[in-house]
XYZ file of C-alpha atoms in Angstrom:
333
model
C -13.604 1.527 -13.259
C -16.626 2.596 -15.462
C -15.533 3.725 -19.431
C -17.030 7.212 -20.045
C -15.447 7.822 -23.394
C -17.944 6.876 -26.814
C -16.195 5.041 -29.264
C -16.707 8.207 -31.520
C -14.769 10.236 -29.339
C -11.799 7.736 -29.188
C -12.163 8.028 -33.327
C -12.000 12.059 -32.906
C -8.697 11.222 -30.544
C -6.752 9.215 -32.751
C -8.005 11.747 -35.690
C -6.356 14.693 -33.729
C -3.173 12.610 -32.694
C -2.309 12.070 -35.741
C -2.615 15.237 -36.996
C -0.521 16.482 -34.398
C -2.931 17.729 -31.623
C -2.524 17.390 -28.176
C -5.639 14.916 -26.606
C -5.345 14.659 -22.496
C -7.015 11.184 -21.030
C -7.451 9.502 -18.102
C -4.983 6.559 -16.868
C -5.613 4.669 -13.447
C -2.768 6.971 -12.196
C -3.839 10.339 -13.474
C -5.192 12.020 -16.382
C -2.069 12.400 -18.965
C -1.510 15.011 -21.926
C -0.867 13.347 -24.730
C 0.753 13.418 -28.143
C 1.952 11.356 -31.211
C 5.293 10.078 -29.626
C 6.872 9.800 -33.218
C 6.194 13.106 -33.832
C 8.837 15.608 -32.122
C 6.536 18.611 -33.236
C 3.363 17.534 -31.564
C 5.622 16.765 -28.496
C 7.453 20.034 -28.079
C 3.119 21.083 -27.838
C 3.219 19.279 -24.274
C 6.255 21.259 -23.103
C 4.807 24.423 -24.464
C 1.453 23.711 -22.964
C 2.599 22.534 -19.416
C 5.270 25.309 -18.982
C 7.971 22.414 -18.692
C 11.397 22.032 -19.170
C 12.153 20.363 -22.686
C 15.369 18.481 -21.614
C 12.496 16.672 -19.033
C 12.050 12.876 -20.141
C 8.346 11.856 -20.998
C 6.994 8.637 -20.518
C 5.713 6.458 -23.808
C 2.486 4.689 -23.259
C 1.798 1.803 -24.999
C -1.239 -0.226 -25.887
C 0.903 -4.074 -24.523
C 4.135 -5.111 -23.890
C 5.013 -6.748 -27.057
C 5.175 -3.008 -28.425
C 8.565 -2.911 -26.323
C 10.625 -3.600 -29.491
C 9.530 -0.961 -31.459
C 10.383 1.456 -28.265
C 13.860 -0.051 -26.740
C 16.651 -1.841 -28.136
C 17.006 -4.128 -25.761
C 14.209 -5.823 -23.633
C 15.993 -7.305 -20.737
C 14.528 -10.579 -18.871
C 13.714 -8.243 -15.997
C 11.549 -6.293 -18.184
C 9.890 -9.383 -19.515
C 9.184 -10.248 -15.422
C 7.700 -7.075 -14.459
C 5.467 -6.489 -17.861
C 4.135 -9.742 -17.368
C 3.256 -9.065 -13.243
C 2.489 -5.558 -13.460
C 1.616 -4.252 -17.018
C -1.137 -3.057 -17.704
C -0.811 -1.004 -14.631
C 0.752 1.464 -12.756
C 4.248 0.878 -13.748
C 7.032 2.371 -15.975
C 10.326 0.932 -17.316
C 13.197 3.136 -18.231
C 14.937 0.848 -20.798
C 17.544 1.424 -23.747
C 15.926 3.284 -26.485
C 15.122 2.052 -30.167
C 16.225 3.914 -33.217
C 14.309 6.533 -34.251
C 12.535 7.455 -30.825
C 12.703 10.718 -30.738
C 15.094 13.318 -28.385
C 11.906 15.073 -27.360
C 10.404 11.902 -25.932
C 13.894 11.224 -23.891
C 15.364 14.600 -22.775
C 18.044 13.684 -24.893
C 19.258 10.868 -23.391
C 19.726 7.069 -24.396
C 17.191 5.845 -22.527
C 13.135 5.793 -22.776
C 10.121 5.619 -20.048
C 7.910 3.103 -21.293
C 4.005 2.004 -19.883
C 0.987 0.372 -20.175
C -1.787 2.122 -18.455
C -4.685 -0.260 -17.120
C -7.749 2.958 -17.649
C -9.869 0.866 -20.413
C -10.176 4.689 -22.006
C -6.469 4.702 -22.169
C -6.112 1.002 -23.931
C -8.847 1.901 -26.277
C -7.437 5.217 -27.542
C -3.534 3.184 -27.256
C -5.417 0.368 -29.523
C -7.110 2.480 -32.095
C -4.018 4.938 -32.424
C -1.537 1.980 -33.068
C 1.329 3.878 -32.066
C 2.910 5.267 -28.826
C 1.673 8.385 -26.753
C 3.993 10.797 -25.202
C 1.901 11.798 -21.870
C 3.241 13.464 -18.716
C -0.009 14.576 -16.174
C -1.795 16.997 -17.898
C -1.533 20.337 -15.894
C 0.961 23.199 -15.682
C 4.620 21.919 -15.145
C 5.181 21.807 -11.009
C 1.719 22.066 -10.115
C -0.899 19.560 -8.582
C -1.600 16.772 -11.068
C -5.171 16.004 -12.242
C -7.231 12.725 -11.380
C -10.275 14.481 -12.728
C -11.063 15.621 -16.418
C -12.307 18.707 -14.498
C -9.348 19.045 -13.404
C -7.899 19.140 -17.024
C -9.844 21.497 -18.238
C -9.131 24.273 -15.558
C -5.758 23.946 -15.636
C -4.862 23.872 -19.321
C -8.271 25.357 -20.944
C -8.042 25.853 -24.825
C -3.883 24.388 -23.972
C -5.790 20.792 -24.901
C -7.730 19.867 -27.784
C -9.458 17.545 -26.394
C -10.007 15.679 -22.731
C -11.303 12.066 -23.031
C -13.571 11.665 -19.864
C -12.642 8.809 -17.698
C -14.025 9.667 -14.260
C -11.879 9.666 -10.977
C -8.420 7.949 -11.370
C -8.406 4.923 -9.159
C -4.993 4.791 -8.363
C -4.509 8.704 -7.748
C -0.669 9.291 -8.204
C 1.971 8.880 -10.586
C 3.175 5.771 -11.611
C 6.094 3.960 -10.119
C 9.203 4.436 -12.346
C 12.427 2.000 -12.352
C 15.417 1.966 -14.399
C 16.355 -0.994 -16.401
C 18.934 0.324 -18.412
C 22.037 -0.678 -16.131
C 23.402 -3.193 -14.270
C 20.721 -3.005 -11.603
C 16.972 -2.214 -10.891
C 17.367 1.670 -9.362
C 13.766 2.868 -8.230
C 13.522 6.686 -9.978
C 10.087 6.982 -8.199
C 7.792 5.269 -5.793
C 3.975 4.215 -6.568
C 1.380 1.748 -6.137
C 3.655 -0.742 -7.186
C 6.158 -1.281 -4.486
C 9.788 -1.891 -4.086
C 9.020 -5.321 -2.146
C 6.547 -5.940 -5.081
C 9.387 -5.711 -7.448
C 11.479 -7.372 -5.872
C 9.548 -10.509 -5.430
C 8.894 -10.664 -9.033
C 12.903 -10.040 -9.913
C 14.122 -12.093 -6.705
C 17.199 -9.387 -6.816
C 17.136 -5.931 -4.695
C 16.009 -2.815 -5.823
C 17.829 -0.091 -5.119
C 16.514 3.555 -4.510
C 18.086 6.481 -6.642
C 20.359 9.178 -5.390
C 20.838 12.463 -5.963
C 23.177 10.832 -9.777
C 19.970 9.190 -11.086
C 18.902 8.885 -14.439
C 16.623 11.749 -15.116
C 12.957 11.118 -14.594
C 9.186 12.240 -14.572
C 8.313 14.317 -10.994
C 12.005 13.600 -9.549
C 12.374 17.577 -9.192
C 12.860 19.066 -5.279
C 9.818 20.972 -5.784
C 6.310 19.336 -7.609
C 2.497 18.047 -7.313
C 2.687 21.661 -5.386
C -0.350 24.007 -4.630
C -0.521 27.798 -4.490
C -0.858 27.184 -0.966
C 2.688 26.529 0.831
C 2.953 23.011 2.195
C 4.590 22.729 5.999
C 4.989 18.989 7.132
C 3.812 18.232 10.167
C 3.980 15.216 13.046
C 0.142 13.913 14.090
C 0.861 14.906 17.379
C 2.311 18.629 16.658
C -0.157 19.260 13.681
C -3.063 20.880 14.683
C -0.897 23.572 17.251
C 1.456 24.310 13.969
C -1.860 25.087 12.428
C -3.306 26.869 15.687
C 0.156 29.134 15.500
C -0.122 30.408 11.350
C -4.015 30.768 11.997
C -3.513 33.116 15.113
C -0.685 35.102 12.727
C -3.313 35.803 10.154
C -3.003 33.186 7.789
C -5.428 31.159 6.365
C -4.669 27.662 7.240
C -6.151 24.483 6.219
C -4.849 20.980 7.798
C -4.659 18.167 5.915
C -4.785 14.685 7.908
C -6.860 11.874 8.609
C -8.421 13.900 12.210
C -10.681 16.929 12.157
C -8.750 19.505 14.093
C -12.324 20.827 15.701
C -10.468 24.488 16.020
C -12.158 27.330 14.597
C -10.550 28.899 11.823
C -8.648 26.276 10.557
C -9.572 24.102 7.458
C -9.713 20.325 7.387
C -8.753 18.837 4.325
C -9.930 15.456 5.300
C -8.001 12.460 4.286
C -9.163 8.610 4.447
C -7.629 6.326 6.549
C -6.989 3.451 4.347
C -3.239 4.206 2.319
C -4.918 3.614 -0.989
C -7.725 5.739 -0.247
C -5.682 8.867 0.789
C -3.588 8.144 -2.895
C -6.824 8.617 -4.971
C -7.706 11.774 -2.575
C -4.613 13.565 -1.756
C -4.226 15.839 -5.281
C -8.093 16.728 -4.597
C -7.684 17.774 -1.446
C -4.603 19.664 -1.928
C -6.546 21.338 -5.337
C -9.304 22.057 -2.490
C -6.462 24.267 -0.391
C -6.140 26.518 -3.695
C -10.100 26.679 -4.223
C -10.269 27.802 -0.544
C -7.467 30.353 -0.977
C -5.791 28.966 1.848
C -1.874 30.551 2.112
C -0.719 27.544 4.221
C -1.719 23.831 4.500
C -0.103 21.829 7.628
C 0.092 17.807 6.042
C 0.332 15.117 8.758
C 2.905 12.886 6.908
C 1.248 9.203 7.047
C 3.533 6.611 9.098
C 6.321 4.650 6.454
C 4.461 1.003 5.988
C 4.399 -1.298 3.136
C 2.316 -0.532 -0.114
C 1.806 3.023 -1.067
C 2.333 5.207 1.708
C 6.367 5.461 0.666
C 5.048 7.182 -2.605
C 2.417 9.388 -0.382
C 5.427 10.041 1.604
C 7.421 11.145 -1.584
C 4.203 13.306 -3.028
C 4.272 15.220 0.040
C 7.810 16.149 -0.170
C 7.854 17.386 -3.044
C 4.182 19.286 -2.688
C 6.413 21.342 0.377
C 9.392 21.361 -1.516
C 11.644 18.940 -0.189
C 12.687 16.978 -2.794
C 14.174 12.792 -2.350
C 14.063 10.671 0.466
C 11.679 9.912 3.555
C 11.052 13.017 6.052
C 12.849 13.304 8.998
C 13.048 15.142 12.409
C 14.064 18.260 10.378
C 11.716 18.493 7.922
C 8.961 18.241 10.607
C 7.528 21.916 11.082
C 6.883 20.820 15.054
């Protein structure tokens, strides 16, 4: 992962953090929106500028884990495991929050999202700034999140005072989130890092959240959505779904792994590797809105270990679906 960011533009960052500007840069997940996380009126700028709820939790980046005191009352041993496996990296812990952390950071609530990001932009601005940074994705509350600093700039404009350049994100989609703060590990949301990956670090189960959860980042029915309305789709029923909105007048794009080699219809080609399709799948599905396509027909990739559960999840959520793996009758076949 290549560092684009100058070392002067990290200074005119942290300069604008701490006067209480809003500074979007690039993790290996995506690129966040950031503010002072100590600072409740540079936060309530992220809600404003994203269009997002303000009772929505944000996750607290942080530049190691031995900031974890400053951010939570209580560091549990299973904390202290999965920092050490996973951190920095593509992993947040909802633990109990510290005094003084503000209600705009946790949606009111007693708990707070805490990371390390593993972008070398994002450690150098977390390093230089000394503090924590409040940071959901930065782009408009629901929509498709950004892995580009194009991306950034389209979305939120003159919203942003500044976007640290970072290149592609390597990772591609949100970070894993589990909650710490009971009796037992509860996934909030899948990622690169697993549930069997956390669970061989804690030896214990981890168990998925229902519809009770604690309140977390991207848990709503409907997100990482495009103007273009998402249909799920079977491999084998895909490109006929797509044949049957294209013949109705709609412009259809398919996105999948297989060209559909039918006239009319957009491919919105997807790797085969798991990993690969996570770093393309927001790209693609930004492509469907540059196209003006009204429909896009996803192939939902087969449940296997590593990331595809969160792919799985993304997709859900892009058509609206909300928790839980598809099923027979969310397949438009």
């Amino acid at each position: 992962m290549t560092m684009h960011a100058r070392d002067t533009d990290i200074e005119r960052a942290v300069d604008l953090l701490r006067a209480g500007r809003l500074v979007a840069f690039p993790t290996e997940t995506v690129y966040g929106l950031g503010a002072n996380a100590r600072d409740a009126e540079a936060v309530a700028k992220i809600f404003a500028a994203k269009g997002r709820p303000s009772d929505h939790p944000l996750i607290v980046h942080i530049a190691s884990a031995q900031a974890l005191p400053r951010w939570s009352s209580y560091v549990p041993e299973a904390a202290q495991k999965l920092a050490a496996a996973f951190w920095p990296g593509p992993l947040a812990m909802v633990l109990r929050r510290a005094e003084g952390v503000p209600d705009a950071v946790t949606g009111g609530l007693d708990t707070v999202a805490l990371r390390v990001p593993r972008h070398p932009v994002a450690l150098a601005l977390l390093r230089a700034f000394d503090g924590g940074l409040a940071a959901p994705s930065a782009n408009r509350y629901g929509r498709v999140s950004p892995t580009r600093a194009m991306h950034v700039r389209e979305e939120l404009g003159d919203r942003v005072d500044l976007v640290l350049e970072g290149g592609a994100c390597d990772v591609g989609i949100e970070s894993t989130i589990v909650d710490l703060s009971g009796d037992e590990p509860v996934l909030l949301r899948p990622g690169a890092v697993t549930v069997e990956m956390l669970e061989r670090v804690l030896g214990q189960r981890v168990r998925h959240a229902g519809e009770n959860a604690t309140p977390a980042p991207g848990r709503k029915p409907s997100h990482y959505a495009p103007r273009a309305k998402v249909l799920l789709a079977s491999d084998a029923e895909a490109v006929s779904l797509a044949r049957c909105f294209h013949a109705g007048g709609a412009r259809v794009g398919l996105l999948s792994t297989k060209a559909p080699m039918e006239a009319g219809i957009d491919w919105l080609g997807l790797p085969q590797d798991a990993d690969a399709q996570a770093r393309e799948l927001y790209q693609r599905l930004r492509d469907a809105d540059a196209l003006g396509l009204d429909i896009v027909v996803a192939v939902v990739p087969p449940l296997r270990e590593g990331i595809s559960e969160a792919l799985q999840d993304r997709l859900r959520r892009a058509a609206g679906l909300g928790d839980g793996a598809p099923d027979a009758s969310d397949l438009h076949a």
